[in-house]
């Protein structure tokens, strides 16, 4: 069975079998195998191309968003500064108003207190005057030893005190 | 020592085949195995091919097809995409046929399976197909008159060389591949025949040579496919090469 060919560079009938086998391989590869490899390959390449384009678009959008973000942050800072200034202004105004109200209240309390004090002084003076008149009449009754007209004497004493007060007031005013 | 080497050399069969009815059965058997591997993996992968994440098998096929397609596009342009199946078939079939040599054989040599590319019948068959198709492409592009005329291009006195060159293309294509694989088989047979006298060297160098043979197989498959594409380029470009 093992045969040494006369010249192994010369083909024999095997050539036909090999030729047919090779053509069958080419046909099946070209008809059934390669189209089913090339289609997914091209689809994947298209997907990758699209992904790259999408990534490029996302990068561009990201850059735009960053610019927009910086612009908004800048505007927000300006607005925040304006709000703070407005708040300071309002606080200053409120402080001024409160101070004015407090000063007015102070003036009112002081005035009321002065009025009360003058009234009390007047009432004290009146009481003092009455007591001085009663004391003078009592002393005079003891000295004279007889009864005197109390109402006439009281009117006389009050007149005298008024005169004294007037003269002392005039002295005071002169002083 | 020299006598021993002489005895070893005598025992190596060179160009012998298992024949019946004028057919080299061992070559046909290994060719069938190579075709089955190429078509089996190709059809299996084509059935499962996806545009999503590819399997390792699909990745291998896509790498081969993509490389060949790029080469065809660069050399011939996209309108010659019909060359791609031929070049891919050549590359895959030659690669698998070359690598069969590293497997243990079933016929007259149980130590290695002779590669079908170590028989001129397969390499001639592939070269003839390339020769016919490249010349057909040349006639289609140039017209029959232009095809004949391009053998008589200037300098006209060189026309015998142009004809010889055209004939030499398929011959060199076939014999280059045959010679590399044939000599690779002889080297393996030689290394195996060392076993009785130099078993250590044989055990070390046989696997090393088989690995080197695999590398040669890749190179030869690549060269055959690349030259096929280049011959199409020469045949179809204006004015020939």
Coordinates of C-alpha atoms in Angstrom, one line a residue:
Chain A
X1 CA 0.0 0.0 0.0
X2 CA 2.9 2.4 0.9
X3 CA 4.1 3.6 -2.5
X4 CA 7.0 5.9 -3.2
X5 CA 5.9 8.1 -6.0
X6 CA 8.2 8.3 -9.0
X7 CA 8.4 12.1 -8.6
X8 CA 6.7 13.7 -5.7
X9 CA 6.7 17.1 -7.6
X10 CA 4.3 15.7 -10.2
X11 CA 0.6 15.6 -9.2
X12 CA -1.6 12.6 -9.6
X13 CA -5.4 12.1 -9.5
X14 CA -5.4 13.4 -5.9
X15 CA -5.1 16.8 -7.5
X16 CA -8.7 16.7 -8.7
X17 CA -9.9 15.7 -5.2
X18 CA -7.9 18.5 -3.6
X19 CA -9.1 21.0 -6.1
X20 CA -12.8 20.1 -5.5
X21 CA -12.2 20.1 -1.7
X22 CA -10.6 23.6 -1.9
X23 CA -13.4 24.9 -4.1
X24 CA -16.0 23.6 -1.7
X25 CA -14.3 25.3 1.2
X26 CA -14.1 28.6 -0.8
X27 CA -17.8 28.3 -1.8
X28 CA -19.1 27.5 1.8
X29 CA -16.9 30.2 3.3
X30 CA -18.1 32.8 0.8
X31 CA -21.7 31.8 0.9
X32 CA -22.5 30.8 4.4
X33 CA -19.7 31.8 6.8
X34 CA -18.2 35.1 5.9
X35 CA -21.5 37.0 5.4
X36 CA -22.5 35.9 9.0
X37 CA -19.1 37.2 10.3
X38 CA -19.0 40.4 8.3
X39 CA -22.5 41.5 9.3
X40 CA -22.0 41.4 13.1
X41 CA -18.5 42.9 12.5
X42 CA -19.9 45.9 10.6
X43 CA -22.7 46.2 13.1
X44 CA -20.3 46.3 16.0
X45 CA -18.1 48.8 14.2
X46 CA -21.1 51.0 13.5
X47 CA -22.0 50.7 17.2
X48 CA -18.5 51.6 18.2
X49 CA -18.5 54.5 15.8
X50 CA -21.9 55.7 17.2
X51 CA -20.6 55.3 20.7
X52 CA -17.6 57.4 19.9
X53 CA -19.8 60.1 18.3
X54 CA -22.1 59.9 21.4
X55 CA -19.1 60.3 23.7
X56 CA -17.9 63.3 21.6
X57 CA -21.4 64.8 21.9
X58 CA -21.5 64.1 25.6
X59 CA -18.1 65.7 26.0
X60 CA -19.3 68.8 24.1
X61 CA -22.5 69.0 26.2
X62 CA -20.5 68.6 29.4
X63 CA -18.3 71.5 28.3
X64 CA -21.3 73.6 27.6
X65 CA -22.9 72.6 30.9
X66 CA -19.7 73.6 32.7
X67 CA -19.8 77.0 31.0
X68 CA -23.5 77.4 31.9
X69 CA -22.8 76.3 35.4
X70 CA -20.0 78.9 35.8
X71 CA -22.3 81.6 34.4
X72 CA -25.1 80.6 36.8
X73 CA -22.8 80.5 39.7
X74 CA -21.5 83.9 38.8
X75 CA -25.0 85.3 38.5
X76 CA -25.9 83.7 41.8
X77 CA -22.9 85.3 43.5
X78 CA -23.9 88.7 42.2
X79 CA -27.5 88.1 43.3
X80 CA -26.3 86.9 46.7
X81 CA -24.1 90.0 47.1
X82 CA -27.1 92.2 46.2
X83 CA -29.3 90.3 48.7
X84 CA -26.8 90.7 51.5
X85 CA -26.4 94.4 50.7
X86 CA -30.2 94.8 50.7
X87 CA -30.4 92.9 54.0
X88 CA -27.7 95.2 55.5
X89 CA -29.6 98.2 54.3
X90 CA -32.9 96.9 55.8
X91 CA -31.2 96.1 59.0
X92 CA -29.7 99.6 59.2
X93 CA -33.1 101.1 58.5
X94 CA -34.8 99.0 61.1
X95 CA -32.1 99.9 63.6
X96 CA -32.6 103.6 62.9
X97 CA -36.4 103.3 63.2
X98 CA -36.1 101.4 66.5
X99 CA -33.7 104.1 67.8
X100 CA -36.0 106.8 66.9
X101 CA -38.9 105.0 68.5
X102 CA -36.9 104.5 71.6
X103 CA -35.9 108.1 71.8
X104 CA -39.5 109.2 71.4
X105 CA -40.5 106.8 74.1
X106 CA -37.8 108.2 76.3
X107 CA -38.9 111.7 75.7
X108 CA -42.5 110.8 76.5
X109 CA -41.5 109.0 79.7
X110 CA -39.3 111.9 80.8
X111 CA -42.1 114.5 80.0
X112 CA -44.7 112.4 81.9
X113 CA -42.3 112.0 84.8
X114 CA -41.7 115.8 84.9
X115 CA -45.4 116.5 84.9
X116 CA -45.9 114.1 87.7
X117 CA -43.1 115.6 89.7
X118 CA -44.5 119.2 89.2
X119 CA -47.9 118.1 90.4
X120 CA -46.5 116.4 93.4
X121 CA -44.4 119.5 94.2
X122 CA -47.5 121.6 93.9
X123 CA -49.5 119.3 96.1
X124 CA -46.6 119.3 98.6
X125 CA -46.4 123.0 98.6
X126 CA -50.1 123.3 99.1
X127 CA -50.0 120.9 102.0
X128 CA -47.1 122.7 103.5
X129 CA -48.8 126.0 103.1
X130 CA -51.9 124.7 104.9
X131 CA -49.9 123.2 107.7
X132 CA -47.9 126.5 108.1
X133 CA -51.2 128.5 108.2
X134 CA -52.7 126.1 110.8
X135 CA -49.5 126.3 112.8
X136 CA -49.4 130.1 112.7
X137 CA -53.0 130.4 113.7
X138 CA -52.5 127.9 116.6
X139 CA -49.5 129.9 117.7
X140 CA -51.4 133.2 117.5
X141 CA -54.3 131.8 119.5
X142 CA -51.9 130.7 122.2
X143 CA -50.3 134.2 122.2
X144 CA -53.5 136.3 122.1
X145 CA -55.4 133.9 124.3
X146 CA -58.6 134.4 122.6
X147 CA -60.4 133.0 119.6
X148 CA -59.8 134.4 116.3
X149 CA -61.6 134.2 113.0
X150 CA -59.9 131.2 111.5
X151 CA -61.0 131.6 108.0
X152 CA -60.1 135.3 107.9
X153 CA -56.7 134.6 109.4
X154 CA -56.1 131.7 107.1
X155 CA -56.9 133.9 104.1
X156 CA -54.5 136.5 105.5
X157 CA -51.7 133.9 106.0
X158 CA -52.2 132.4 102.6
X159 CA -52.0 135.9 101.0
X160 CA -48.8 136.6 103.0
X161 CA -47.3 133.3 101.9
X162 CA -48.2 134.0 98.3
X163 CA -46.6 137.4 98.6
X164 CA -43.5 135.8 100.1
X165 CA -43.5 133.2 97.5
X166 CA -43.8 135.8 94.8
X167 CA -41.1 137.9 96.3
X168 CA -38.9 134.9 96.8
X169 CA -39.7 133.7 93.3
X170 CA -38.7 137.1 92.0
X171 CA -35.5 137.0 93.9
X172 CA -34.9 133.5 92.7
X173 CA -35.5 134.5 89.1
X174 CA -33.2 137.5 89.6
X175 CA -30.6 135.3 91.1
Chain B
X1 CA 28.9 7.6 13.8
X2 CA 28.6 8.4 10.1
X3 CA 27.4 4.9 9.4
X4 CA 24.7 5.4 12.0
X5 CA 23.6 8.6 10.5
X6 CA 23.5 7.0 7.1
X7 CA 21.2 4.2 8.4
X8 CA 18.9 6.8 10.0
X9 CA 18.6 8.8 6.8
X10 CA 17.8 5.6 4.8
X11 CA 14.8 4.9 7.1
X12 CA 13.0 8.2 6.4
X13 CA 10.3 7.9 3.7
X14 CA 10.5 10.9 1.4
X15 CA 7.5 11.6 -0.8
X16 CA 5.8 8.3 0.0
X17 CA 2.0 8.1 0.3
X18 CA -0.7 5.6 0.9
X19 CA -2.1 5.2 -2.5
X20 CA -5.2 3.4 -4.0
X21 CA -6.4 3.9 -7.5
X22 CA -3.9 6.7 -8.1
X23 CA -5.2 8.7 -5.0
X24 CA -3.0 9.7 -2.1
X25 CA -5.3 8.5 0.7
X26 CA -3.2 10.0 3.5
X27 CA -3.3 13.5 1.8
X28 CA -7.1 13.2 1.1
X29 CA -7.7 12.1 4.7
X30 CA -5.7 15.0 6.2
X31 CA -7.2 17.4 3.7
X32 CA -10.7 16.2 4.8
X33 CA -9.7 16.7 8.5
X34 CA -8.4 20.3 7.7
X35 CA -11.6 21.1 5.7
X36 CA -13.8 19.7 8.5
X37 CA -12.0 21.8 11.1
X38 CA -12.2 25.0 9.0
X39 CA -15.8 24.5 7.9
X40 CA -16.9 23.1 11.2
X41 CA -15.6 25.9 13.3
X42 CA -16.7 28.4 10.7
X43 CA -20.3 27.2 10.5
X44 CA -20.5 26.7 14.3
X45 CA -19.2 30.3 14.8
X46 CA -21.4 31.7 12.1
X47 CA -24.5 30.2 13.8
X48 CA -23.5 31.8 17.1
X49 CA -22.0 35.1 15.7
X50 CA -23.2 38.1 17.6
X51 CA -22.7 41.9 17.2
X52 CA -22.4 42.0 21.0
X53 CA -19.5 40.5 22.9
X54 CA -17.9 38.0 20.6
X55 CA -16.7 34.5 21.7
X56 CA -13.0 33.6 21.4
X57 CA -13.7 31.5 18.3
X58 CA -15.6 34.4 16.7
X59 CA -12.8 36.8 17.7
X60 CA -10.2 34.5 15.9
X61 CA -12.4 34.4 12.7
X62 CA -13.1 38.1 12.9
X63 CA -9.4 38.9 13.3
X64 CA -8.6 36.8 10.2
X65 CA -11.5 38.2 8.1
X66 CA -10.8 41.7 9.2
X67 CA -7.1 41.5 8.4
X68 CA -7.7 40.0 5.0
X69 CA -10.5 42.5 4.3
X70 CA -8.2 45.5 5.2
X71 CA -5.5 44.0 3.0
X72 CA -7.9 43.6 0.1
X73 CA -9.3 47.1 0.6
X74 CA -5.8 48.6 0.7
X75 CA -4.4 46.7 -2.3
X76 CA -7.5 46.4 -4.5
X77 CA -10.2 48.7 -3.2
X78 CA -13.6 47.8 -1.8
X79 CA -15.0 46.8 -5.2
X80 CA -12.8 43.6 -5.0
X81 CA -14.4 42.3 -1.8
X82 CA -15.2 39.1 -3.7
X83 CA -11.5 38.2 -3.3
X84 CA -11.9 38.0 0.5
X85 CA -13.5 34.6 0.7
X86 CA -10.7 33.1 -1.5
X87 CA -8.0 34.7 0.6
X88 CA -9.6 33.7 3.9
X89 CA -10.2 30.2 2.6
X90 CA -6.5 29.9 1.6
X91 CA -5.3 31.3 5.0
X92 CA -7.5 29.1 7.2
X93 CA -7.1 25.9 5.1
X94 CA -3.3 26.3 4.8
X95 CA -3.0 27.2 8.5
X96 CA -5.0 24.2 9.7
X97 CA -3.4 21.9 7.1
X98 CA 0.1 23.0 8.3
X99 CA -0.7 22.5 11.9
X100 CA -2.0 18.9 11.3
X101 CA 1.7 18.0 11.1
X102 CA 2.2 18.4 14.8
X103 CA -0.5 15.7 15.5
X104 CA 0.3 12.0 15.7
X105 CA -0.5 10.3 12.4
X106 CA -2.7 7.3 11.6
X107 CA -1.2 5.9 8.5
X108 CA 2.3 4.9 7.6
X109 CA 3.8 7.2 10.2
X110 CA 2.3 7.0 13.6
X111 CA 4.6 9.7 15.0
X112 CA 3.2 12.6 13.0
X113 CA 0.4 13.2 10.5
X114 CA 1.9 14.4 7.2
X115 CA 0.4 17.8 6.4
X116 CA -1.7 17.8 3.1
X117 CA 0.3 20.9 2.2
X118 CA 3.4 18.7 2.1
X119 CA 1.8 17.1 -1.0
X120 CA 2.0 19.1 -4.2
X121 CA -1.6 18.0 -5.1
X122 CA -3.2 20.4 -2.6
X123 CA -0.7 23.3 -3.2
X124 CA -1.0 22.9 -7.0
X125 CA -4.8 22.9 -6.7
X126 CA -4.9 26.1 -4.7
X127 CA -2.3 27.8 -6.9
X128 CA -4.2 26.8 -10.1
X129 CA -7.4 28.4 -8.7
X130 CA -5.4 31.6 -7.9
X131 CA -3.8 31.5 -11.3
X132 CA -7.1 31.1 -13.1
X133 CA -9.0 33.7 -11.1
X134 CA -6.2 36.3 -11.3
X135 CA -5.9 35.9 -15.0
X136 CA -9.7 36.1 -15.4
X137 CA -9.7 39.3 -13.3
X138 CA -6.9 40.7 -15.6
X139 CA -8.9 39.9 -18.7
X140 CA -12.0 41.5 -17.2
X141 CA -10.2 44.7 -16.4
X142 CA -8.0 45.0 -19.5
X143 CA -10.1 43.1 -22.0
X144 CA -8.6 40.1 -23.9
X145 CA -6.6 42.2 -26.2
X146 CA -5.2 44.3 -23.4
X147 CA -4.4 41.1 -21.5
X148 CA -2.4 39.7 -24.4
X149 CA -0.8 43.1 -25.0
X150 CA 0.4 43.4 -21.4
X151 CA 2.8 40.5 -22.0
X152 CA 4.3 42.6 -24.7
X153 CA 4.7 45.8 -22.7
X154 CA 7.9 47.7 -23.0
X155 CA 10.6 46.6 -23.3
X156 CA 9.0 44.2 -25.8
X157 CA 12.0 42.0 -26.0
X158 CA 11.3 40.9 -22.4
X159 CA 8.0 39.3 -23.3
X160 CA 9.3 35.7 -22.9
X161 CA 10.3 36.6 -19.4
X162 CA 6.8 38.1 -18.7
X163 CA 5.2 34.9 -19.8
X164 CA 7.6 32.8 -17.7
X165 CA 6.9 35.1 -14.8
X166 CA 3.2 34.6 -15.1
X167 CA 3.7 30.8 -15.1
X168 CA 6.2 31.0 -12.3
X169 CA 3.7 32.8 -10.0
X170 CA 1.5 29.8 -9.3
X171 CA 4.4 27.4 -9.4
X172 CA 6.4 29.3 -6.8
X173 CA 3.2 29.8 -4.8
X174 CA 2.6 26.1 -4.7
X175 CA 6.2 24.9 -4.3
X176 CA 7.1 27.4 -1.6
X177 CA 4.4 26.1 0.6
X178 CA 5.1 22.5 -0.3
X179 CA 8.8 22.8 0.2
X180 CA 8.5 24.4 3.7
X181 CA 6.0 21.8 5.0
X182 CA 7.6 18.9 3.2
X183 CA 11.0 19.7 4.8
X184 CA 9.3 20.3 8.1
X185 CA 7.9 16.7 7.9
X186 CA 11.3 15.3 7.0
X187 CA 12.8 17.2 10.0
X188 CA 10.3 15.6 12.4
X189 CA 10.9 12.2 10.9
X190 CA 14.6 12.7 11.3
X191 CA 14.3 13.8 14.9
X192 CA 12.0 10.8 15.7
X193 CA 14.4 8.4 14.0
X194 CA 17.1 9.6 16.5
X195 CA 15.3 8.0 19.4
X196 CA 17.1 4.7 19.4
X197 CA 20.6 6.3 19.4
X198 CA 20.1 9.9 20.7
X199 CA 16.8 9.7 22.6
X200 CA 17.5 12.7 24.8
X201 CA 18.1 15.0 21.9
X202 CA 15.1 13.6 20.1
X203 CA 12.8 14.1 23.2
X204 CA 14.0 17.7 23.5
X205 CA 14.1 18.8 19.9
X206 CA 11.0 17.1 18.5
X207 CA 8.6 19.3 20.5
X208 CA 10.8 22.3 19.8
X209 CA 10.7 21.6 16.1
X210 CA 6.9 21.0 16.2
X211 CA 6.4 24.4 17.8
X212 CA 8.7 26.0 15.2
X213 CA 6.7 24.2 12.5
X214 CA 3.5 25.8 13.9
X215 CA 5.2 29.2 13.5
X216 CA 6.2 28.3 9.9
X217 CA 2.7 27.2 9.3
X218 CA 1.3 30.6 10.2
X219 CA 4.0 32.4 8.1
X220 CA 3.3 30.2 5.1
X221 CA -0.5 30.6 5.4
X222 CA 0.0 34.4 5.6
X223 CA 2.4 34.5 2.7
X224 CA 0.1 32.4 0.4
X225 CA -3.0 34.6 1.2
X226 CA -1.0 37.8 0.9
X227 CA 0.5 36.9 -2.4
X228 CA -2.9 35.9 -3.7
X229 CA -4.2 39.4 -2.9
X230 CA -1.0 40.9 -4.4
X231 CA -1.4 38.9 -7.6
X232 CA -4.9 40.2 -7.9
X233 CA -3.6 43.7 -7.5
X234 CA -0.9 43.1 -10.2
X235 CA -3.6 41.6 -12.5
X236 CA -6.1 44.5 -12.1
X237 CA -3.9 47.6 -11.8
X238 CA -3.5 49.8 -14.9
X239 CA -0.6 48.6 -17.1
X240 CA 0.2 45.6 -15.0
X241 CA 3.2 45.7 -12.7

